[in-house]
Amino acid sequence: PNDNRLKKRRTMTSVRLCLLAALLGCSASECSAFAPSSAGGVVRRSTAPALRMSSSSADDRSDASSVSVSSRRAFFRDSAAASASAASAVLLSSPSASYAAATPPTSDELKRIKTGHDGILYLLDNWDKETTVCRENGGECKRDADAVRKYLGLRSTTDPLFQIEKVFNKVKYMDLDPDKLDDFFEAAENWNSAMNMSNSMAFISQFGEYNPGGGKDEVLKYLNEAYKQVVDAEKNLKIIMECLDIA
């Protein structure tokens, strides 16, 4: 009976030690290091290197985890700093679009208004000549409204009044007499309306001869309507020049 109790005690001790070894990270083969001896005691085989290695591995994993967290933090910190630096560089190196638009018209842009107005006066004074096209060598002559679109800046980017409304939009950034602002904006609106109507009448006139029921009389009819709108456009452009002190 004493031998049986001794065997059971050894067995329980071996199980407890194996469980402890498992918790410490020992492998199954290393559990045999805690096998009971035949003398009734427990002989602990040399497992210090393995335990130290296991402890070292745990420390390495802990260090690796710490390094990984530190690396991620450093990465995001450096990335944020780089982004802020790049954004600052962009803002400092080039003006924003809003700032570029918030500038008064240049002297060259104001001269375009004067040049365009002179062109419209010439068109009105030489209306029949400018709106008549003759074939070479004494050929047939016909009325052509294309010159109207040219003098109003609607045909080519090189025309003085091409997209002149962009220049008008910059006037609000000028040091202008407040009493003239209302007159300017009203004249600019009327100019835009007259210019669009002139363009429409001129376009219809160019194809009036080929439309059903059309002919030379239809061409002349819409050409005369275009003339009225050009007169109105010139009047409002002159008001704009007076408001901007363009001589």
Short mmCIF file of C-alpha atoms in Angstrom, two decimals:
data_model
loop_
_atom_site.label_atom_id
_atom_site.label_comp_id
_atom_site.label_asym_id
_atom_site.label_seq_id
_atom_site.Cartn_x
_atom_site.Cartn_y
_atom_site.Cartn_z
CA PRO A 1 0.00 0.00 0.00
CA ASN A 2 2.83 2.36 0.76
CA ASP A 3 4.32 1.72 -2.70
CA ASN A 4 0.97 2.51 -4.38
CA ARG A 5 0.57 5.78 -2.50
CA LEU A 6 4.15 6.70 -3.42
CA LYS A 7 3.49 5.98 -7.12
CA LYS A 8 0.29 8.06 -7.09
CA ARG A 9 2.11 10.92 -5.40
CA ARG A 10 4.88 10.78 -8.00
CA THR A 11 2.35 10.70 -10.81
CA MET A 12 0.43 13.75 -9.50
CA THR A 13 3.66 15.64 -8.97
CA SER A 14 4.74 14.86 -12.53
CA VAL A 15 1.37 16.09 -13.91
CA ARG A 16 1.55 19.33 -11.94
CA LEU A 17 5.09 19.98 -13.13
CA CYS A 18 4.15 19.25 -16.73
CA LEU A 19 1.29 21.75 -16.50
CA LEU A 20 3.63 24.31 -15.02
CA ALA A 21 6.12 23.65 -17.80
CA ALA A 22 3.38 24.11 -20.41
CA LEU A 23 2.49 27.46 -18.91
CA LEU A 24 6.10 28.47 -19.08
CA GLY A 25 6.30 27.55 -22.77
CA CYS A 26 8.01 24.17 -22.58
CA SER A 27 7.44 21.63 -25.31
CA ALA A 28 6.05 18.16 -24.67
CA SER A 29 9.52 16.64 -24.83
CA GLU A 30 10.71 19.11 -22.23
CA CYS A 31 8.01 17.97 -19.78
CA SER A 32 9.98 14.76 -19.29
CA ALA A 33 12.57 16.88 -17.57
CA PHE A 34 10.33 16.81 -14.53
CA ALA A 35 10.01 13.01 -14.43
CA PRO A 36 10.12 11.45 -10.92
CA SER A 37 13.21 9.56 -9.98
CA SER A 38 13.29 5.97 -8.87
CA ALA A 39 14.51 7.14 -5.49
CA GLY A 40 11.20 8.77 -4.78
CA GLY A 41 12.17 12.36 -5.51
CA VAL A 42 11.80 14.52 -8.51
CA VAL A 43 14.85 15.06 -10.58
CA ARG A 44 14.70 18.29 -12.63
CA ARG A 45 16.76 17.84 -15.71
CA SER A 46 18.71 20.74 -17.08
CA THR A 47 16.15 22.88 -18.88
CA ALA A 48 17.48 26.27 -17.92
CA PRO A 49 18.75 26.98 -21.41
CA ALA A 50 15.34 26.15 -22.88
CA LEU A 51 13.53 28.28 -20.31
CA ARG A 52 15.94 31.11 -20.82
CA MET A 53 15.47 30.76 -24.54
CA SER A 54 11.69 30.85 -24.08
CA SER A 55 11.99 33.89 -21.87
CA SER A 56 14.33 35.48 -24.34
CA SER A 57 11.89 34.76 -27.18
CA ALA A 58 9.10 36.40 -25.21
CA ASP A 59 11.30 39.42 -24.60
CA ASP A 60 12.18 39.53 -28.29
CA ARG A 61 8.49 39.41 -29.22
CA SER A 62 7.77 42.16 -26.72
CA ASP A 63 10.64 44.24 -28.07
CA ALA A 64 9.51 43.60 -31.65
CA SER A 65 5.98 44.66 -30.76
CA SER A 66 7.29 47.81 -29.09
CA VAL A 67 9.46 48.57 -32.10
CA SER A 68 6.49 47.98 -34.43
CA VAL A 69 4.26 50.35 -32.46
CA SER A 70 7.04 52.93 -32.28
CA SER A 71 7.69 52.55 -36.00
CA ARG A 72 4.02 53.06 -36.85
CA ARG A 73 3.84 56.12 -34.63
CA ALA A 74 7.01 57.52 -36.19
CA PHE A 75 5.66 56.81 -39.68
CA PHE A 76 2.37 58.64 -39.11
CA ARG A 77 4.16 61.50 -37.36
CA ASP A 78 6.66 61.90 -40.20
CA SER A 79 3.90 61.55 -42.82
CA ALA A 80 1.79 64.25 -41.17
CA ALA A 81 4.79 66.55 -40.95
CA ALA A 82 5.65 65.93 -44.60
CA SER A 83 2.06 66.61 -45.70
CA ALA A 84 1.92 69.84 -43.72
CA SER A 85 5.26 70.90 -45.16
CA ALA A 86 4.12 70.15 -48.72
CA ALA A 87 0.85 72.03 -48.24
CA SER A 88 2.72 75.02 -46.87
CA ALA A 89 5.11 74.95 -49.79
CA VAL A 90 2.23 74.97 -52.30
CA LEU A 91 0.49 77.86 -50.58
CA LEU A 92 3.68 79.89 -50.36
CA SER A 93 4.98 79.12 -53.84
CA SER A 94 1.88 79.95 -55.91
CA PRO A 95 -1.01 82.38 -55.37
CA SER A 96 -4.46 80.86 -55.06
CA ALA A 97 -6.94 81.10 -57.87
CA SER A 98 -9.22 83.28 -55.79
CA TYR A 99 -6.40 85.72 -55.13
CA ALA A 100 -5.43 85.79 -58.81
CA ALA A 101 -9.05 86.57 -59.75
CA ALA A 102 -9.38 89.28 -57.11
CA THR A 103 -7.19 91.74 -58.98
CA PRO A 104 -8.23 94.87 -60.90
CA PRO A 105 -7.94 94.96 -64.70
CA THR A 106 -4.54 95.77 -66.11
CA SER A 107 -3.84 98.82 -68.27
CA ASP A 108 -3.65 96.56 -71.34
CA GLU A 109 -7.07 95.13 -70.57
CA LEU A 110 -8.56 98.61 -70.22
CA LYS A 111 -6.99 99.57 -73.55
CA ARG A 112 -8.87 96.69 -75.15
CA ILE A 113 -12.13 98.41 -74.23
CA LYS A 114 -11.02 101.62 -75.95
CA THR A 115 -9.77 99.75 -79.03
CA GLY A 116 -12.99 97.75 -79.23
CA HIS A 117 -15.14 100.86 -78.94
CA ASP A 118 -13.20 102.53 -81.74
CA GLY A 119 -13.82 99.46 -83.88
CA ILE A 120 -17.57 99.57 -83.24
CA LEU A 121 -17.67 103.26 -84.19
CA TYR A 122 -15.89 102.43 -87.43
CA LEU A 123 -18.38 99.63 -88.13
CA LEU A 124 -21.36 101.96 -87.63
CA ASP A 125 -19.82 104.68 -89.77
CA ASN A 126 -19.06 102.21 -92.56
CA TRP A 127 -21.93 99.82 -92.10
CA ASP A 128 -22.82 99.11 -95.72
CA LYS A 129 -19.19 98.71 -96.72
CA GLU A 130 -18.28 96.40 -93.83
CA THR A 131 -21.37 94.23 -94.24
CA THR A 132 -21.03 93.79 -97.99
CA VAL A 133 -18.84 91.17 -99.63
CA CYS A 134 -18.12 91.17 -103.36
CA ARG A 135 -16.56 88.45 -105.42
CA GLU A 136 -13.26 89.16 -107.10
CA ASN A 137 -12.98 90.59 -110.61
CA GLY A 138 -16.24 92.52 -110.43
CA GLY A 139 -18.34 89.58 -109.34
CA GLU A 140 -21.65 89.62 -107.55
CA CYS A 141 -21.86 91.45 -104.20
CA LYS A 142 -24.01 90.34 -101.28
CA ARG A 143 -24.64 91.46 -97.73
CA ASP A 144 -22.74 89.58 -95.04
CA ALA A 145 -23.15 90.10 -91.30
CA ASP A 146 -19.93 88.33 -90.32
CA ALA A 147 -18.23 91.70 -89.71
CA VAL A 148 -20.73 92.41 -86.92
CA ARG A 149 -19.54 89.41 -84.96
CA LYS A 150 -15.92 90.38 -85.58
CA TYR A 151 -16.19 93.90 -84.18
CA LEU A 152 -18.14 92.66 -81.13
CA GLY A 153 -15.38 90.21 -80.26
CA LEU A 154 -17.35 87.08 -81.12
CA ARG A 155 -15.27 85.59 -83.90
CA SER A 156 -11.62 85.38 -82.87
CA THR A 157 -9.53 85.33 -79.71
CA THR A 158 -7.47 88.17 -81.19
CA ASP A 159 -10.47 90.53 -81.35
CA PRO A 160 -10.11 93.35 -78.78
CA LEU A 161 -13.51 92.69 -77.22
CA PHE A 162 -13.13 88.90 -77.04
CA GLN A 163 -14.54 87.79 -73.66
CA ILE A 164 -14.42 91.41 -72.48
CA GLU A 165 -16.93 90.51 -69.74
CA LYS A 166 -14.04 88.96 -67.81
CA VAL A 167 -12.43 92.40 -67.70
CA PHE A 168 -15.73 93.90 -66.54
CA ASN A 169 -15.83 91.39 -63.69
CA LYS A 170 -12.52 92.73 -62.38
CA VAL A 171 -13.77 96.30 -62.14
CA LYS A 172 -15.18 95.66 -58.65
CA TYR A 173 -11.58 95.41 -57.42
CA MET A 174 -10.73 98.87 -58.73
CA ASP A 175 -10.62 101.98 -56.56
CA LEU A 176 -13.68 103.33 -58.32
CA ASP A 177 -15.93 106.22 -57.39
CA PRO A 178 -18.92 104.61 -55.59
CA ASP A 179 -21.30 106.96 -57.39
CA LYS A 180 -20.23 105.39 -60.69
CA LEU A 181 -20.64 101.75 -59.69
CA ASP A 182 -24.38 101.57 -60.34
CA ASP A 183 -24.00 103.16 -63.75
CA PHE A 184 -21.16 100.82 -64.61
CA PHE A 185 -22.97 97.61 -63.67
CA GLU A 186 -26.14 98.70 -65.46
CA ALA A 187 -24.17 99.56 -68.60
CA ALA A 188 -22.27 96.25 -68.44
CA GLU A 189 -25.55 94.34 -68.23
CA ASN A 190 -27.04 96.29 -71.13
CA TRP A 191 -23.86 95.76 -73.16
CA ASN A 192 -24.10 92.02 -72.67
CA SER A 193 -27.75 91.98 -73.74
CA ALA A 194 -27.14 94.10 -76.85
CA MET A 195 -24.09 92.05 -77.81
CA ASN A 196 -26.03 88.77 -77.59
CA MET A 197 -28.93 90.17 -79.62
CA SER A 198 -26.53 91.51 -82.27
CA ASN A 199 -24.93 88.11 -82.52
CA SER A 200 -28.31 86.40 -82.95
CA MET A 201 -29.55 88.83 -85.61
CA ALA A 202 -26.27 88.61 -87.51
CA PHE A 203 -26.35 84.81 -87.44
CA ILE A 204 -29.94 84.68 -88.73
CA SER A 205 -29.10 87.20 -91.44
CA GLN A 206 -26.26 85.06 -92.76
CA PHE A 207 -28.64 82.18 -93.46
CA GLY A 208 -31.73 84.25 -94.28
CA GLU A 209 -31.34 83.70 -98.01
CA TYR A 210 -31.36 79.92 -97.69
CA ASN A 211 -34.24 79.52 -95.22
CA PRO A 212 -37.69 78.54 -96.57
CA GLY A 213 -39.44 81.70 -97.73
CA GLY A 214 -36.21 83.62 -97.32
CA GLY A 215 -34.18 85.72 -99.74
CA LYS A 216 -32.19 88.92 -99.93
CA ASP A 217 -34.94 90.87 -98.25
CA GLU A 218 -34.76 88.56 -95.22
CA VAL A 219 -31.01 89.00 -95.07
CA LEU A 220 -31.36 92.76 -95.08
CA LYS A 221 -34.17 92.66 -92.51
CA TYR A 222 -32.12 90.86 -89.86
CA LEU A 223 -29.01 92.84 -90.78
CA ASN A 224 -30.88 96.05 -89.95
CA GLU A 225 -31.97 94.52 -86.63
CA ALA A 226 -28.34 93.73 -85.90
CA TYR A 227 -27.46 97.35 -86.64
CA LYS A 228 -29.90 98.59 -83.99
CA GLN A 229 -28.37 96.29 -81.40
CA VAL A 230 -24.83 97.41 -82.31
CA VAL A 231 -25.88 101.04 -81.76
CA ASP A 232 -27.15 100.09 -78.30
CA ALA A 233 -23.94 98.14 -77.58
CA GLU A 234 -21.78 101.13 -78.52
CA LYS A 235 -23.81 103.46 -76.29
CA ASN A 236 -23.36 101.25 -73.23
CA LEU A 237 -19.69 100.61 -73.94
CA LYS A 238 -19.19 104.38 -74.00
CA ILE A 239 -20.85 104.66 -70.56
CA ILE A 240 -18.50 101.96 -69.28
CA MET A 241 -15.51 103.92 -70.54
CA GLU A 242 -16.75 107.07 -68.81
CA CYS A 243 -17.19 105.22 -65.52
CA LEU A 244 -13.65 103.83 -65.77
CA ASP A 245 -12.16 107.15 -66.92
CA ILE A 246 -10.94 105.66 -70.18
CA ALA A 247 -10.23 108.48 -72.59
#
